[in-house]
Each structure stands twice: as C-alpha cells, then as structure tokens.
Amino acid sequence: MKKFRRSGRLVDLTNYLIHNPHQLISLTYFAERYDSAKSSISEDLAIIKEMFEARETGLLLTVAGASGGVKYIPTASLSEIKTFLTELCSKLEDPNRVLPGGYLYMMDIIGNPKWMNEIGRYFATMYANKKVDVIMTMATKGIPLAYAVATYMNVPVCIVRHEHRITEGSLVSINYVSGSTKRIQTMSLAKRSLKEGSNVLIIDDFMKAGGTIKGMINLVDEFQSHVVGIGVLVEADHVEERLVDTYTSMTRLSEVNTKEKLVKVELGNFFEKLSQIKED
Amino acid sequence: MKKFRRSGRLVDLTNYLIHNPHQLISLTYFAERYDSAKSSISEDLAIIKEMFEARETGLLLTVAGASGGVKYIPTASLSEIKTFLTELCSKLEDPNRVLPGGYLYMMDIIGNPKWMNEIGRYFATMYANKKVDVIMTMATKGIPLAYAVATYMNVPVCIVRHEHRITEGSLVSINYVSGSTKRIQTMSLAKRSLKEGSNVLIIDDFMKAGGTIKGMINLVDEFQSHVVGIGVLVEADHVEERLVDTYTSMTRLSEVNTKEKLVKVELGNFFEKLSQIKED
C-alpha cells in the first residue's frame, strides 16, 4: 500500500471521521490505513481537533489505553444555530404558507435535505452527551428530520405509523387521543424494530397539543424502553392543555390568522436550552 | 480573522466540500474564508482532489474563469459497491425476514441511516452526470433512501402519498392499478412540491410489478415534468408482466419460499450498469 503524506492523511481522516460520527476508532486502524506511525496519526488528529474546535463543527474525543482511540462528535455553534433558526422563522412566516384550517405548508422546508441535515446536527448537538440507542418518529413528515439526527448520532431509526402494514410482521398498536381534535386514533410499531430497554429520542416535525408525541411515549413504554428526549421542528403555541411537558422545539408558531393570512413564528425553547447546556 | 495554515485549511476545506456537494463554489469564497491567496487555495484543492480520486470517494471539478470555482461530486468505487451489495444480499437472505404473504421484513436495513446513506451515495454516483432537479419517492419506506440520494446530489425531495392530507394544500391525485394485486389505488402529490418542467429521479425501496412506480411516472407527467431515472433498493423477480422497463435495482429478490423459509437475493442490474458507465 502507498504511504500517505500528512496532507493526504488530513483530507482522508477528515472525510472518514465525518462519515463515522459517535464511533470509537482505534489509532491502530488509522495507522494501518495509512501505513504510518501512531505518533504521526496522533499529530494529524490534533490538527483536526484544533480546526474542528475553532470552527465549532465538532469535538474530537481521544480515549487513551489499549482499547482506546478517537471519537468524532458533530456539533454546531450557538451563533450559527441562531442565524439559521432566525432565517427559518422568517421563511415560515411567509403568508403563502397558510392553508385552510390554520395549517402551514412546510413541505418545501421538510423536502430540503440540506435544511433537515442542518437541524439534525443541532439536535445531535443537544443530545450528544445522552445515551441514545434509537430515534423514534412518526410517518410521514417526521422521517426526514429523524434520519438527519440519526445520521449525526450514528443510531438507527424506528418509524411509528398510523396504518397497519402487512410488510412489517407483528406490530404493537396503541390507541391515543389526538390532543387537538380529541379523536381516537391508532399508532403501531413493528415488534422487531425496537429492542426492550432502549433509550429513545423522539423526533417529529410538528407538535400541537402533543397527542401524537404522548402516544409515542406510551408506545416506548409498551416496549419497556425509556424516552431520553423529545425534539420537534415546530410547536404550536396557545394550546389549552399541553399533553407533553418536557421537549425541545426549534421554532414556535405563535399566531396563524387564516383570514388575514398572517403567520408569526419565533424561536422555540431549543436555543435557550442549548445555551444553558453550553454554559455549564 | 485568523490566518489559516495549509493543514488547517485542508481539514476545513474537506469538511466544507463534503457538506456542499454538487455546488459550484468560487475560489474567492475560500480565499476570503481562510484569508489566503487563491493560488494557495488552488494547491489545497489539488491535494484534496488527488486524495479523493485515489480513494474514489469523489471528484473535484474545477471550472476556470471569472464565474468559475470548484465542485465536489461524491462517488463510490466499483469494488466498495460490490463488497457492500454482496453483504446486503446475504443480510437479506436471512430466513427470519420471511413474513406471511411472501413479504420480507426490511425495516432493520431501511432503519439504518448508515446503510441508507451508503446506498444513496451509489445512486448519486450513477446519476451524477444527469441533470436531476428533484428526487421523488413514495411514503413511507422510500423516504430514507430518497433523502440519502438527495443529500449527495444536493436536490430537494418530493413525497408522493397514498392518503390525502389537508396539511399540504391542493393536491394532484391519480388512480393507478397495483401491478401485483390488480387493485385500483390513489396517489397524490402536493401541487406546490413539484415545479413544471422538473427533471425527476424516482427512488423507492421495493418494486414488484412496478405499479407504484408506473403511477409515479404518470404523476410526473401530470406535472409536465420528465423522469430521468428510476432506482430501487430491491426488485422482485419472476414478475409476469413488468410495467416499468428502464430502472436500476441494487438487489434482486429471486426467490421467497414462505413454507421453507428460504430467501434468495442476488445483485440487481445497478452494478452492471454502473460498471458499463465507468468503462466508457
């Protein structure tokens, strides 16, 4: 195998780490990959670490010892998060989004992988220190964001659905009451798609009263598993009775006036919560 | 702003390019980002280009002139694709996947973002030279792969659905006949989510007779748009009458014996087609 120079190693190492987040990789692996001494690899990693930290795009944790190695944790800086979310809020305030019934058209935002990945990285920053085994979401519109978070955290996704599908084997189904419409609905999850005792991070696109999320919490319970966090892209404000109390929201829909086609969107509680965590 | 050394620039440039594929970025942008001369940036990019090409993880195209710059095109090598797809086939052959009705449980594979991203990169390699404006997929299980492809190609996703949702505004709906069950079904797409005259790449998880895909093709037609390609994760073999004739498939399900719990999966036509393209 060809021996690599530092410059080439830095490029390939960066590429490798970005594609393998939250995974402990031994220095031996890299030493063999580049036919280089471990001491050289350590120096490379120090350069990458310095740059990632300067840019606040990620942390590089080094674990010493025989079973040690290096682990890349993707992060985002408060300033870039604020800039992005502020732009997102103003995009959401476009009056052309207002649909009959006070709904907002959001598929242009959810349909944009770049934005989903960006927001996914923010949630991954928030929950970086929590033990998360799996991301749970609700079909259909929660899926893109859930996968973005899962990619940055290197964990699988399980998808809860309203309908029963014969292509997933045995299901666990629960009934739940939609918080806004008060209707009884059913949600199901394939038995095989969540192991008992899992630590679950729930991600969804929208939360009004929280009935769907509450349903997912109950479903996690049915699987003898544990909810470690709840993250939503947009929460609706002015909800009489919120069924879920601890969650993080990227944005908050504070007003939708269908008649006057007026939408007001502000920052959700995510930004403040992350600021507090980063201060500590 | 701090002046960056080559080593730091290489790390940050690699990170930046990976997160902004299929996008022309001017050298001026990078020169300002690093407070460095354009000639230095050109040298950095030459190092990255050499490394990406040696690893076959991507191409770096440089466009000369005032409006020029550099564009990163993610790719995958034939050997890594073959290794990965062969492993995928043997995973799919696990007899425990067989469900009543001859269906296969695949949510563990679809639920794994790393695998979806990997396969997404392969499809992005296949269609790298085609003009693709948007990826179209069918809810629910096509979504993860569609977003993976879209991320690598830097284009949006539009999601076709079986049910009507009031949260997406006006819809265009069509009836289609499922090729395997011969039932008449409906699929819809929000009017706003696909512009007239778009070049559409259709991505889905599974194709049997191709009724769903044929429906999507008709839907693209309704939007005065154009299908530039069709890619599926798994195609079922032994189909009496295939409704779609040009497509690429990662794997081919050649046998499912529910009684004896036997599954046979082989490489689809993707690998051969890509080999031919790479030879030309």
Coordinates of C-alpha atoms in Angstrom, one line a residue:
Chain A
M1 CA 0.0 0.0 0.0
K2 CA 1.0 3.5 -0.8
K3 CA 2.4 5.6 2.0
F4 CA 0.5 8.7 2.6
R5 CA 1.8 12.1 3.4
R6 CA 0.4 14.3 6.1
S7 CA -1.6 16.5 3.8
G8 CA -3.3 13.5 2.2
R9 CA -3.9 11.9 5.5
L10 CA -5.6 15.0 6.8
V11 CA -8.0 15.0 3.9
D12 CA -8.9 11.3 4.2
L13 CA -9.1 11.4 8.1
T14 CA -11.5 14.3 8.0
N15 CA -13.6 12.5 5.4
Y16 CA -13.5 9.3 7.4
L17 CA -14.4 10.9 10.8
I18 CA -17.3 12.9 9.3
H19 CA -18.8 9.7 7.9
N20 CA -18.3 7.8 11.1
P21 CA -19.6 10.0 14.0
H22 CA -20.1 8.8 17.5
Q23 CA -17.9 5.8 16.9
L24 CA -14.7 4.9 18.7
I25 CA -12.0 4.2 16.1
S26 CA -8.6 2.9 17.2
L27 CA -5.4 4.6 16.2
T28 CA -4.2 1.2 15.0
Y29 CA -6.9 1.2 12.4
F30 CA -5.7 4.5 11.1
A31 CA -2.0 3.6 11.4
E32 CA -2.7 0.6 9.1
R33 CA -5.0 2.5 6.8
Y34 CA -2.1 5.0 6.1
D35 CA 0.8 2.8 6.8
S36 CA 2.0 5.4 9.2
A37 CA 3.2 5.5 12.8
K38 CA 0.6 6.0 15.5
S39 CA 2.5 9.1 16.7
S40 CA 2.0 10.7 13.2
I41 CA -1.7 9.8 13.3
S42 CA -1.9 11.4 16.8
E43 CA -0.4 14.6 15.4
D44 CA -2.8 14.6 12.5
L45 CA -5.7 14.2 14.9
A46 CA -4.5 17.1 17.0
I47 CA -4.6 19.3 13.9
I48 CA -8.1 18.1 13.0
K49 CA -9.3 18.6 16.6
E50 CA -7.9 22.1 16.7
M51 CA -9.7 23.0 13.4
F52 CA -13.0 21.4 14.4
E53 CA -13.0 23.2 17.7
A54 CA -12.1 26.5 16.1
R55 CA -15.0 26.2 13.7
E56 CA -17.2 24.6 16.4
T57 CA -18.2 21.9 13.9
G58 CA -17.3 19.1 16.2
L59 CA -15.4 17.6 19.1
L60 CA -12.7 15.0 18.8
L61 CA -12.5 12.9 21.9
T62 CA -9.5 10.8 22.5
V63 CA -9.7 7.7 24.7
A64 CA -6.3 6.5 26.0
G65 CA -5.3 2.9 26.6
A66 CA -5.2 -0.3 24.6
S67 CA -8.9 -0.2 23.8
G68 CA -8.7 3.5 23.2
G69 CA -9.0 5.6 20.1
V70 CA -10.7 8.6 18.8
K71 CA -14.4 9.6 18.5
Y72 CA -15.9 12.4 16.5
I73 CA -18.9 14.2 17.9
P74 CA -20.6 16.6 15.4
T75 CA -21.7 19.9 17.0
A76 CA -22.9 23.3 15.9
S77 CA -22.1 26.7 17.4
L78 CA -24.7 28.8 19.1
S79 CA -24.1 31.7 16.6
E80 CA -24.7 29.6 13.5
I81 CA -27.7 28.0 15.1
K82 CA -29.2 31.4 15.9
T83 CA -28.6 32.7 12.4
F84 CA -30.1 29.6 10.8
L85 CA -33.2 29.4 13.1
T86 CA -33.9 33.1 12.7
E87 CA -33.9 32.6 8.9
L88 CA -36.1 29.6 9.3
C89 CA -38.6 31.6 11.4
S90 CA -38.8 34.3 8.7
K91 CA -39.2 31.7 6.0
L92 CA -42.1 30.1 8.0
E93 CA -43.8 33.5 8.3
D94 CA -44.4 33.6 4.6
P95 CA -48.2 34.3 4.4
N96 CA -48.5 32.0 1.3
R97 CA -48.0 29.0 3.7
V98 CA -51.3 29.4 5.4
L99 CA -53.7 26.6 4.4
P100 CA -57.4 26.2 5.2
G101 CA -57.8 25.1 8.8
G102 CA -54.9 27.1 10.1
Y103 CA -52.3 24.6 8.8
L104 CA -49.0 25.7 7.5
Y105 CA -47.4 24.4 4.2
M106 CA -44.0 23.1 5.2
M107 CA -43.0 20.6 2.6
D108 CA -40.6 22.9 0.9
I109 CA -38.6 23.0 4.2
I110 CA -39.0 19.4 5.1
G111 CA -38.3 18.5 1.4
N112 CA -34.9 20.2 1.6
P113 CA -32.3 17.7 2.8
K114 CA -29.7 20.4 3.5
W115 CA -32.0 22.1 6.0
M116 CA -33.1 18.9 7.5
N117 CA -29.4 17.9 7.9
E118 CA -28.6 21.2 9.4
I119 CA -31.4 21.0 12.0
G120 CA -30.5 17.3 12.6
R121 CA -27.0 18.4 13.5
Y122 CA -28.4 20.9 16.1
F123 CA -30.5 18.2 17.7
A124 CA -27.4 15.9 17.7
T125 CA -25.5 18.7 19.5
M126 CA -28.2 18.9 22.1
Y127 CA -28.3 15.2 22.8
A128 CA -24.7 14.4 22.2
N129 CA -24.0 13.5 25.8
K130 CA -27.1 11.5 26.4
K131 CA -27.2 7.7 25.8
V132 CA -29.4 7.4 22.8
D133 CA -29.9 4.0 21.2
V134 CA -32.6 4.8 18.6
I135 CA -34.5 7.7 17.1
M136 CA -38.3 7.3 17.0
T137 CA -40.5 9.2 14.7
M138 CA -44.0 9.2 13.2
A139 CA -44.6 8.7 9.5
T140 CA -44.5 10.6 7.2
K141 CA -43.2 14.1 7.8
G142 CA -41.1 13.4 10.8
I143 CA -38.9 10.9 8.9
P144 CA -36.5 13.3 7.1
L145 CA -35.5 15.1 10.3
A146 CA -35.3 11.8 12.3
Y147 CA -32.9 10.4 9.8
A148 CA -30.8 13.6 9.8
V149 CA -30.5 13.4 13.6
A150 CA -29.8 9.6 13.4
T151 CA -27.0 10.1 10.8
Y152 CA -25.2 12.6 13.1
M153 CA -25.7 10.4 16.2
N154 CA -25.0 7.1 14.3
V155 CA -28.1 5.3 15.6
P156 CA -31.0 3.6 13.9
V157 CA -34.5 5.0 13.3
C158 CA -37.8 3.3 14.1
I159 CA -40.9 4.6 12.3
V160 CA -44.3 4.6 14.0
R161 CA -47.3 4.6 11.6
H162 CA -51.0 5.3 11.7
E163 CA -51.9 2.4 9.4
H164 CA -51.2 -1.3 9.7
R165 CA -48.9 -2.7 7.2
I166 CA -48.6 -6.4 6.5
T167 CA -45.0 -5.9 5.3
E168 CA -43.6 -5.4 8.8
G169 CA -44.7 -8.5 10.7
S170 CA -46.2 -8.4 14.2
L171 CA -47.0 -5.0 15.4
V172 CA -47.6 -3.4 18.8
S173 CA -50.6 -1.0 18.5
I174 CA -52.0 1.5 20.9
N175 CA -54.9 3.9 20.8
Y176 CA -54.4 7.5 21.6
V177 CA -56.4 10.7 21.7
S178 CA -55.4 13.5 19.4
G179 CA -54.9 16.5 21.7
S180 CA -56.3 19.0 19.2
T181 CA -59.2 17.1 17.6
K182 CA -60.0 14.8 20.5
R183 CA -60.4 11.9 18.1
I184 CA -59.3 8.4 19.0
Q185 CA -56.5 7.2 16.7
T186 CA -54.2 4.2 16.4
M187 CA -50.5 4.1 16.1
S188 CA -48.3 1.0 15.5
L189 CA -44.7 0.0 15.6
A190 CA -43.3 -3.3 14.3
K191 CA -42.3 -5.5 17.2
R192 CA -38.9 -6.1 15.7
S193 CA -38.0 -2.5 15.2
L194 CA -37.4 -1.6 18.9
K195 CA -35.5 -3.7 21.4
E196 CA -36.5 -3.8 25.0
G197 CA -34.6 -1.5 27.3
S198 CA -33.7 1.0 24.5
N199 CA -33.0 4.7 25.1
V200 CA -35.3 6.5 22.7
L201 CA -35.0 10.0 21.3
I202 CA -38.4 11.1 19.8
I203 CA -38.2 13.5 16.8
D204 CA -41.2 14.9 15.0
D205 CA -42.0 17.8 12.6
F206 CA -44.9 19.3 14.4
M207 CA -46.5 19.4 17.8
K208 CA -49.8 21.0 18.7
A209 CA -51.3 19.7 21.9
G210 CA -48.9 16.8 21.9
G211 CA -51.3 13.9 21.5
T212 CA -49.1 12.1 18.9
I213 CA -46.0 12.6 21.0
K214 CA -47.8 11.4 24.1
G215 CA -48.9 8.3 22.1
M216 CA -45.2 7.6 21.1
I217 CA -44.2 8.0 24.8
N218 CA -46.8 5.3 25.7
L219 CA -45.6 3.1 22.9
V220 CA -42.0 3.4 24.1
D221 CA -43.4 2.3 27.5
E222 CA -45.0 -0.8 25.9
F223 CA -41.6 -1.8 24.6
Q224 CA -40.1 -1.5 28.2
S225 CA -38.0 1.3 26.9
H226 CA -37.1 4.8 28.0
V227 CA -37.6 8.2 26.5
V228 CA -34.4 10.3 26.8
G229 CA -35.6 13.3 24.9
I230 CA -38.3 14.8 22.6
G231 CA -37.4 17.2 19.8
V232 CA -39.8 18.9 17.4
L233 CA -39.2 21.2 14.5
V234 CA -42.3 23.4 15.1
E235 CA -44.5 23.7 18.1
A236 CA -47.9 25.5 18.0
D237 CA -48.4 28.0 20.8
H238 CA -51.7 28.9 22.5
V239 CA -52.5 25.3 23.3
E240 CA -55.1 24.9 26.0
E241 CA -53.7 21.8 27.5
R242 CA -50.3 20.5 26.6
L243 CA -50.0 16.8 27.0
V244 CA -46.3 16.7 27.0
D245 CA -44.2 18.9 29.3
T246 CA -40.5 18.3 28.6
Y247 CA -39.5 18.7 25.0
T248 CA -37.3 20.9 22.8
S249 CA -38.7 22.9 19.9
M250 CA -36.7 24.6 17.2
T251 CA -39.4 27.1 16.4
R252 CA -42.7 28.2 17.9
L253 CA -45.8 29.1 15.8
S254 CA -47.3 31.9 17.9
E255 CA -50.0 33.0 15.5
V256 CA -51.8 31.8 12.4
N257 CA -54.5 34.1 11.2
T258 CA -56.2 32.4 8.2
K259 CA -58.4 35.3 7.4
E260 CA -55.7 37.9 7.2
K261 CA -53.1 35.4 6.1
L262 CA -50.8 36.3 9.0
V263 CA -48.2 34.0 10.5
K264 CA -45.9 34.6 13.4
V265 CA -43.1 32.3 14.2
E266 CA -40.4 32.8 16.9
L267 CA -37.5 30.7 18.3
G268 CA -38.6 27.7 20.2
N269 CA -37.1 26.7 23.6
F270 CA -34.3 24.7 21.9
F271 CA -31.9 27.7 21.6
E272 CA -32.2 28.8 25.2
K273 CA -31.9 25.2 26.5
L274 CA -28.7 24.6 24.4
S275 CA -27.3 27.9 25.5
Q276 CA -27.7 26.8 29.1
I277 CA -26.1 23.5 28.5
K278 CA -23.1 25.1 26.7
E279 CA -22.6 27.5 29.6
D280 CA -22.4 24.7 32.2
Chain B
M1 CA -9.7 37.0 11.2
K2 CA -7.1 34.4 12.0
K3 CA -4.9 33.3 9.1
F4 CA -5.1 29.6 8.5
R5 CA -2.2 27.3 7.7
R6 CA -2.4 24.7 5.0
S7 CA -3.0 21.8 7.4
G8 CA -6.0 23.6 9.0
R9 CA -7.3 24.7 5.6
L10 CA -7.2 21.1 4.3
V11 CA -9.3 19.9 7.2
D12 CA -11.9 22.7 6.9
L13 CA -12.0 22.6 3.1
T14 CA -12.6 18.8 3.1
N15 CA -15.4 19.3 5.7
Y16 CA -16.9 22.1 3.7
L17 CA -16.9 20.3 0.3
I18 CA -18.4 17.1 1.8
H19 CA -21.3 19.2 3.2
N20 CA -21.8 21.1 -0.1
P21 CA -21.8 18.5 -2.9
H22 CA -22.8 19.3 -6.5
Q23 CA -22.4 23.0 -5.8
L24 CA -20.0 25.4 -7.6
I25 CA -18.0 27.3 -5.0
S26 CA -15.8 30.2 -6.1
L27 CA -12.1 30.3 -5.1
T28 CA -12.8 33.8 -3.9
Y29 CA -15.1 32.4 -1.3
F30 CA -12.4 30.1 0.1
A31 CA -9.7 32.8 -0.2
E32 CA -11.8 35.1 2.0
R33 CA -12.8 32.2 4.3
Y34 CA -9.1 31.5 5.0
D35 CA -7.6 34.9 4.4
S36 CA -5.3 33.2 1.9
A37 CA -4.2 33.7 -1.6
K38 CA -6.2 32.0 -4.4
S39 CA -3.0 30.2 -5.5
S40 CA -2.7 28.6 -2.1
I41 CA -6.4 27.5 -2.2
S42 CA -5.7 26.0 -5.7
E43 CA -2.9 24.0 -4.3
D44 CA -5.0 22.8 -1.3
L45 CA -7.7 21.7 -3.7
A46 CA -5.2 19.8 -5.8
I47 CA -4.2 17.8 -2.7
I48 CA -7.9 17.1 -1.9
K49 CA -8.6 16.2 -5.5
E50 CA -5.7 13.7 -5.6
M51 CA -6.8 12.1 -2.3
F52 CA -10.5 11.9 -3.3
E53 CA -9.6 10.3 -6.6
A54 CA -7.1 7.9 -5.0
R55 CA -9.8 6.8 -2.6
E56 CA -12.6 7.1 -5.3
T57 CA -14.8 8.9 -2.8
G58 CA -15.4 11.8 -5.1
L59 CA -14.4 14.0 -8.0
L60 CA -13.3 17.6 -7.7
L61 CA -14.2 19.5 -10.8
T62 CA -12.6 22.9 -11.4
V63 CA -14.3 25.4 -13.6
A64 CA -12.0 28.1 -14.9
G65 CA -12.8 31.8 -15.5
A66 CA -14.4 34.6 -13.5
S67 CA -17.5 32.7 -12.7
G68 CA -15.6 29.6 -12.1
G69 CA -14.8 27.6 -9.0
V70 CA -14.8 24.1 -7.7
K71 CA -17.5 21.5 -7.4
Y72 CA -17.4 18.3 -5.4
I73 CA -19.2 15.2 -6.8
P74 CA -19.5 12.3 -4.4
T75 CA -18.8 8.9 -5.9
A76 CA -18.2 5.4 -4.8
S77 CA -15.8 2.8 -6.3
L78 CA -17.0 -0.3 -8.0
S79 CA -15.1 -2.5 -5.6
E80 CA -16.6 -1.0 -2.4
I81 CA -20.1 -1.1 -4.0
K82 CA -19.7 -4.8 -4.8
T83 CA -18.5 -5.6 -1.3
F84 CA -21.3 -3.7 0.2
L85 CA -24.1 -5.0 -2.0
T86 CA -22.9 -8.6 -1.6
E87 CA -23.1 -8.2 2.1
L88 CA -26.5 -6.6 1.7
C89 CA -27.7 -9.6 -0.3
S90 CA -26.6 -12.0 2.3
K91 CA -28.3 -10.0 5.0
L92 CA -31.5 -10.0 3.0
E93 CA -31.3 -13.8 2.7
D94 CA -31.8 -14.2 6.4
P95 CA -34.8 -16.7 6.6
N96 CA -36.2 -14.8 9.6
R97 CA -37.2 -12.0 7.3
V98 CA -39.9 -14.0 5.6
L99 CA -43.3 -12.7 6.5
P100 CA -46.7 -14.2 5.7
G101 CA -47.7 -13.4 2.1
G102 CA -44.1 -13.7 0.9
Y103 CA -43.1 -10.3 2.1
L104 CA -39.7 -9.6 3.5
Y105 CA -39.0 -7.7 6.8
M106 CA -36.6 -4.9 5.8
M107 CA -37.0 -2.2 8.4
D108 CA -33.7 -3.0 10.1
I109 CA -32.0 -2.2 6.8
I110 CA -34.1 0.8 6.0
G111 CA -33.9 2.0 9.6
N112 CA -30.1 2.1 9.4
P113 CA -29.1 5.6 8.2
K114 CA -25.5 4.5 7.6
W115 CA -26.7 1.9 5.1
M116 CA -29.2 4.2 3.5
N117 CA -26.5 6.9 3.1
E118 CA -24.1 4.4 1.6
I119 CA -26.7 3.2 -1.0
G120 CA -27.7 6.8 -1.5
R121 CA -24.1 7.6 -2.5
Y122 CA -24.1 4.8 -5.0
F123 CA -27.3 6.1 -6.7
A124 CA -25.7 9.6 -6.6
T125 CA -22.7 8.1 -8.4
M126 CA -24.9 6.5 -11.1
Y127 CA -26.8 9.7 -11.8
A128 CA -24.0 12.2 -11.2
N129 CA -23.9 13.3 -14.8
K130 CA -27.6 13.6 -15.3
K131 CA -29.5 16.8 -14.8
V132 CA -31.6 16.0 -11.7
D133 CA -33.7 18.7 -10.1
V134 CA -35.7 16.7 -7.6
I135 CA -36.0 13.2 -6.1
M136 CA -39.4 11.7 -6.0
T137 CA -40.4 8.9 -3.7
M138 CA -43.4 7.2 -2.2
A139 CA -44.3 7.4 1.5
T140 CA -43.2 5.7 3.8
K141 CA -40.4 3.4 3.2
G142 CA -38.9 5.0 0.2
I143 CA -38.2 8.2 2.1
P144 CA -35.0 7.4 3.9
L145 CA -33.2 6.3 0.7
A146 CA -34.6 9.2 -1.3
Y147 CA -33.2 11.7 1.3
A148 CA -29.8 9.9 1.2
V149 CA -29.6 10.3 -2.6
A150 CA -30.9 13.9 -2.4
T151 CA -28.3 14.8 0.2
Y152 CA -25.4 13.6 -2.0
M153 CA -26.9 15.2 -5.1
N154 CA -27.9 18.4 -3.3
V155 CA -31.5 18.5 -4.6
P156 CA -34.9 18.5 -2.8
V157 CA -37.3 15.6 -2.3
C158 CA -41.0 15.4 -3.1
I159 CA -43.0 12.8 -1.3
V160 CA -46.0 11.1 -3.0
R161 CA -48.6 9.6 -0.7
H162 CA -51.5 7.2 -0.7
E163 CA -53.7 9.2 1.6
H164 CA -54.9 12.7 1.2
R165 CA -53.6 15.2 3.8
I166 CA -55.1 18.5 4.5
T167 CA -51.8 19.9 5.6
E168 CA -50.3 20.2 2.2
G169 CA -52.8 22.3 0.3
S170 CA -54.0 21.5 -3.2
L171 CA -53.0 18.1 -4.5
V172 CA -52.8 16.4 -7.8
S173 CA -54.2 12.8 -7.5
I174 CA -54.1 10.0 -9.9
N175 CA -55.6 6.5 -9.8
Y176 CA -53.3 3.6 -10.7
V177 CA -53.5 -0.2 -10.7
S178 CA -51.2 -2.1 -8.5
G179 CA -49.4 -4.5 -10.8
S180 CA -49.3 -7.4 -8.3
T181 CA -52.8 -7.1 -6.6
K182 CA -54.6 -5.5 -9.6
R183 CA -56.4 -3.2 -7.1
I184 CA -57.1 0.4 -8.0
Q185 CA -55.4 2.8 -5.7
T186 CA -54.8 6.5 -5.4
M187 CA -51.6 8.5 -5.1
S188 CA -51.3 12.2 -4.5
L189 CA -48.6 14.9 -4.6
A190 CA -49.0 18.5 -3.3
K191 CA -49.2 20.9 -6.2
R192 CA -46.5 23.1 -4.7
S193 CA -44.0 20.4 -4.2
L194 CA -43.0 19.9 -7.9
K195 CA -42.4 22.7 -10.4
E196 CA -43.4 22.3 -14.0
G197 CA -40.5 21.2 -16.2
S198 CA -38.5 19.4 -13.5
N199 CA -36.1 16.6 -14.1
V200 CA -37.2 13.9 -11.7
L201 CA -35.2 10.9 -10.3
I202 CA -37.6 8.4 -8.8
I203 CA -36.3 6.4 -5.8
D204 CA -38.2 3.7 -4.0
D205 CA -37.5 0.8 -1.6
F206 CA -39.2 -2.1 -3.4
M207 CA -40.6 -2.9 -6.8
K208 CA -42.7 -5.9 -7.7
A209 CA -44.7 -5.5 -10.9
G210 CA -43.9 -1.8 -10.9
G211 CA -47.5 -0.4 -10.5
T212 CA -46.5 2.2 -7.9
I213 CA -43.5 3.3 -10.0
K214 CA -45.7 3.5 -13.1
G215 CA -48.1 5.6 -11.1
M216 CA -45.3 8.0 -10.1
I217 CA -44.2 8.2 -13.8
N218 CA -47.8 9.2 -14.7
L219 CA -47.8 11.7 -11.9
V220 CA -44.5 13.3 -13.1
D221 CA -46.3 13.6 -16.5
E222 CA -49.2 15.4 -14.9
F223 CA -46.7 18.0 -13.6
Q224 CA -45.3 18.4 -17.2
S225 CA -42.1 17.1 -15.9
H226 CA -39.6 14.5 -17.0
V227 CA -38.3 11.3 -15.4
V228 CA -34.5 11.0 -15.8
G229 CA -34.1 7.8 -13.9
I230 CA -35.7 5.2 -11.6
G231 CA -33.8 3.5 -8.8
V232 CA -35.0 0.8 -6.4
L233 CA -33.4 -0.9 -3.4
V234 CA -34.9 -4.3 -4.0
E235 CA -36.8 -5.6 -7.1
A236 CA -38.8 -8.8 -7.0
D237 CA -38.0 -11.3 -9.8
H238 CA -40.4 -13.7 -11.5
V239 CA -42.9 -11.0 -12.3
E240 CA -45.3 -12.0 -15.1
E241 CA -45.6 -8.5 -16.6
R242 CA -43.3 -5.7 -15.6
L243 CA -44.9 -2.3 -16.0
V244 CA -41.7 -0.4 -16.0
D245 CA -38.8 -1.3 -18.3
T246 CA -35.9 1.1 -17.5
Y247 CA -34.8 1.2 -13.9
T248 CA -31.8 0.3 -11.8
S249 CA -32.0 -2.0 -8.9
M250 CA -29.5 -2.6 -6.1
T251 CA -30.6 -6.1 -5.4
R252 CA -33.0 -8.7 -6.9
L253 CA -35.2 -11.0 -4.8
S254 CA -35.1 -14.1 -6.9
E255 CA -36.9 -16.5 -4.5
V256 CA -39.1 -16.3 -1.4
N257 CA -40.3 -19.6 -0.2
T258 CA -42.6 -18.9 2.8
K259 CA -43.1 -22.6 3.6
E260 CA -39.4 -23.5 3.7
K261 CA -38.4 -20.0 4.9
L262 CA -36.0 -19.7 2.0
V263 CA -34.9 -16.4 0.6
K264 CA -32.6 -15.9 -2.4
V265 CA -31.2 -12.4 -3.2
E266 CA -28.7 -11.5 -5.9
L267 CA -27.2 -8.3 -7.3
G268 CA -29.7 -6.2 -9.2
N269 CA -28.8 -4.6 -12.5
F270 CA -27.3 -1.5 -10.9
F271 CA -23.8 -2.9 -10.5
E272 CA -23.5 -4.0 -14.1
K273 CA -25.0 -0.7 -15.5
L274 CA -22.6 1.4 -13.4
S275 CA -19.6 -0.8 -14.5
Q276 CA -20.5 -0.1 -18.1
I277 CA -20.8 3.7 -17.4
K278 CA -17.4 3.7 -15.6
E279 CA -15.8 1.8 -18.5
D280 CA -17.0 4.4 -21.1

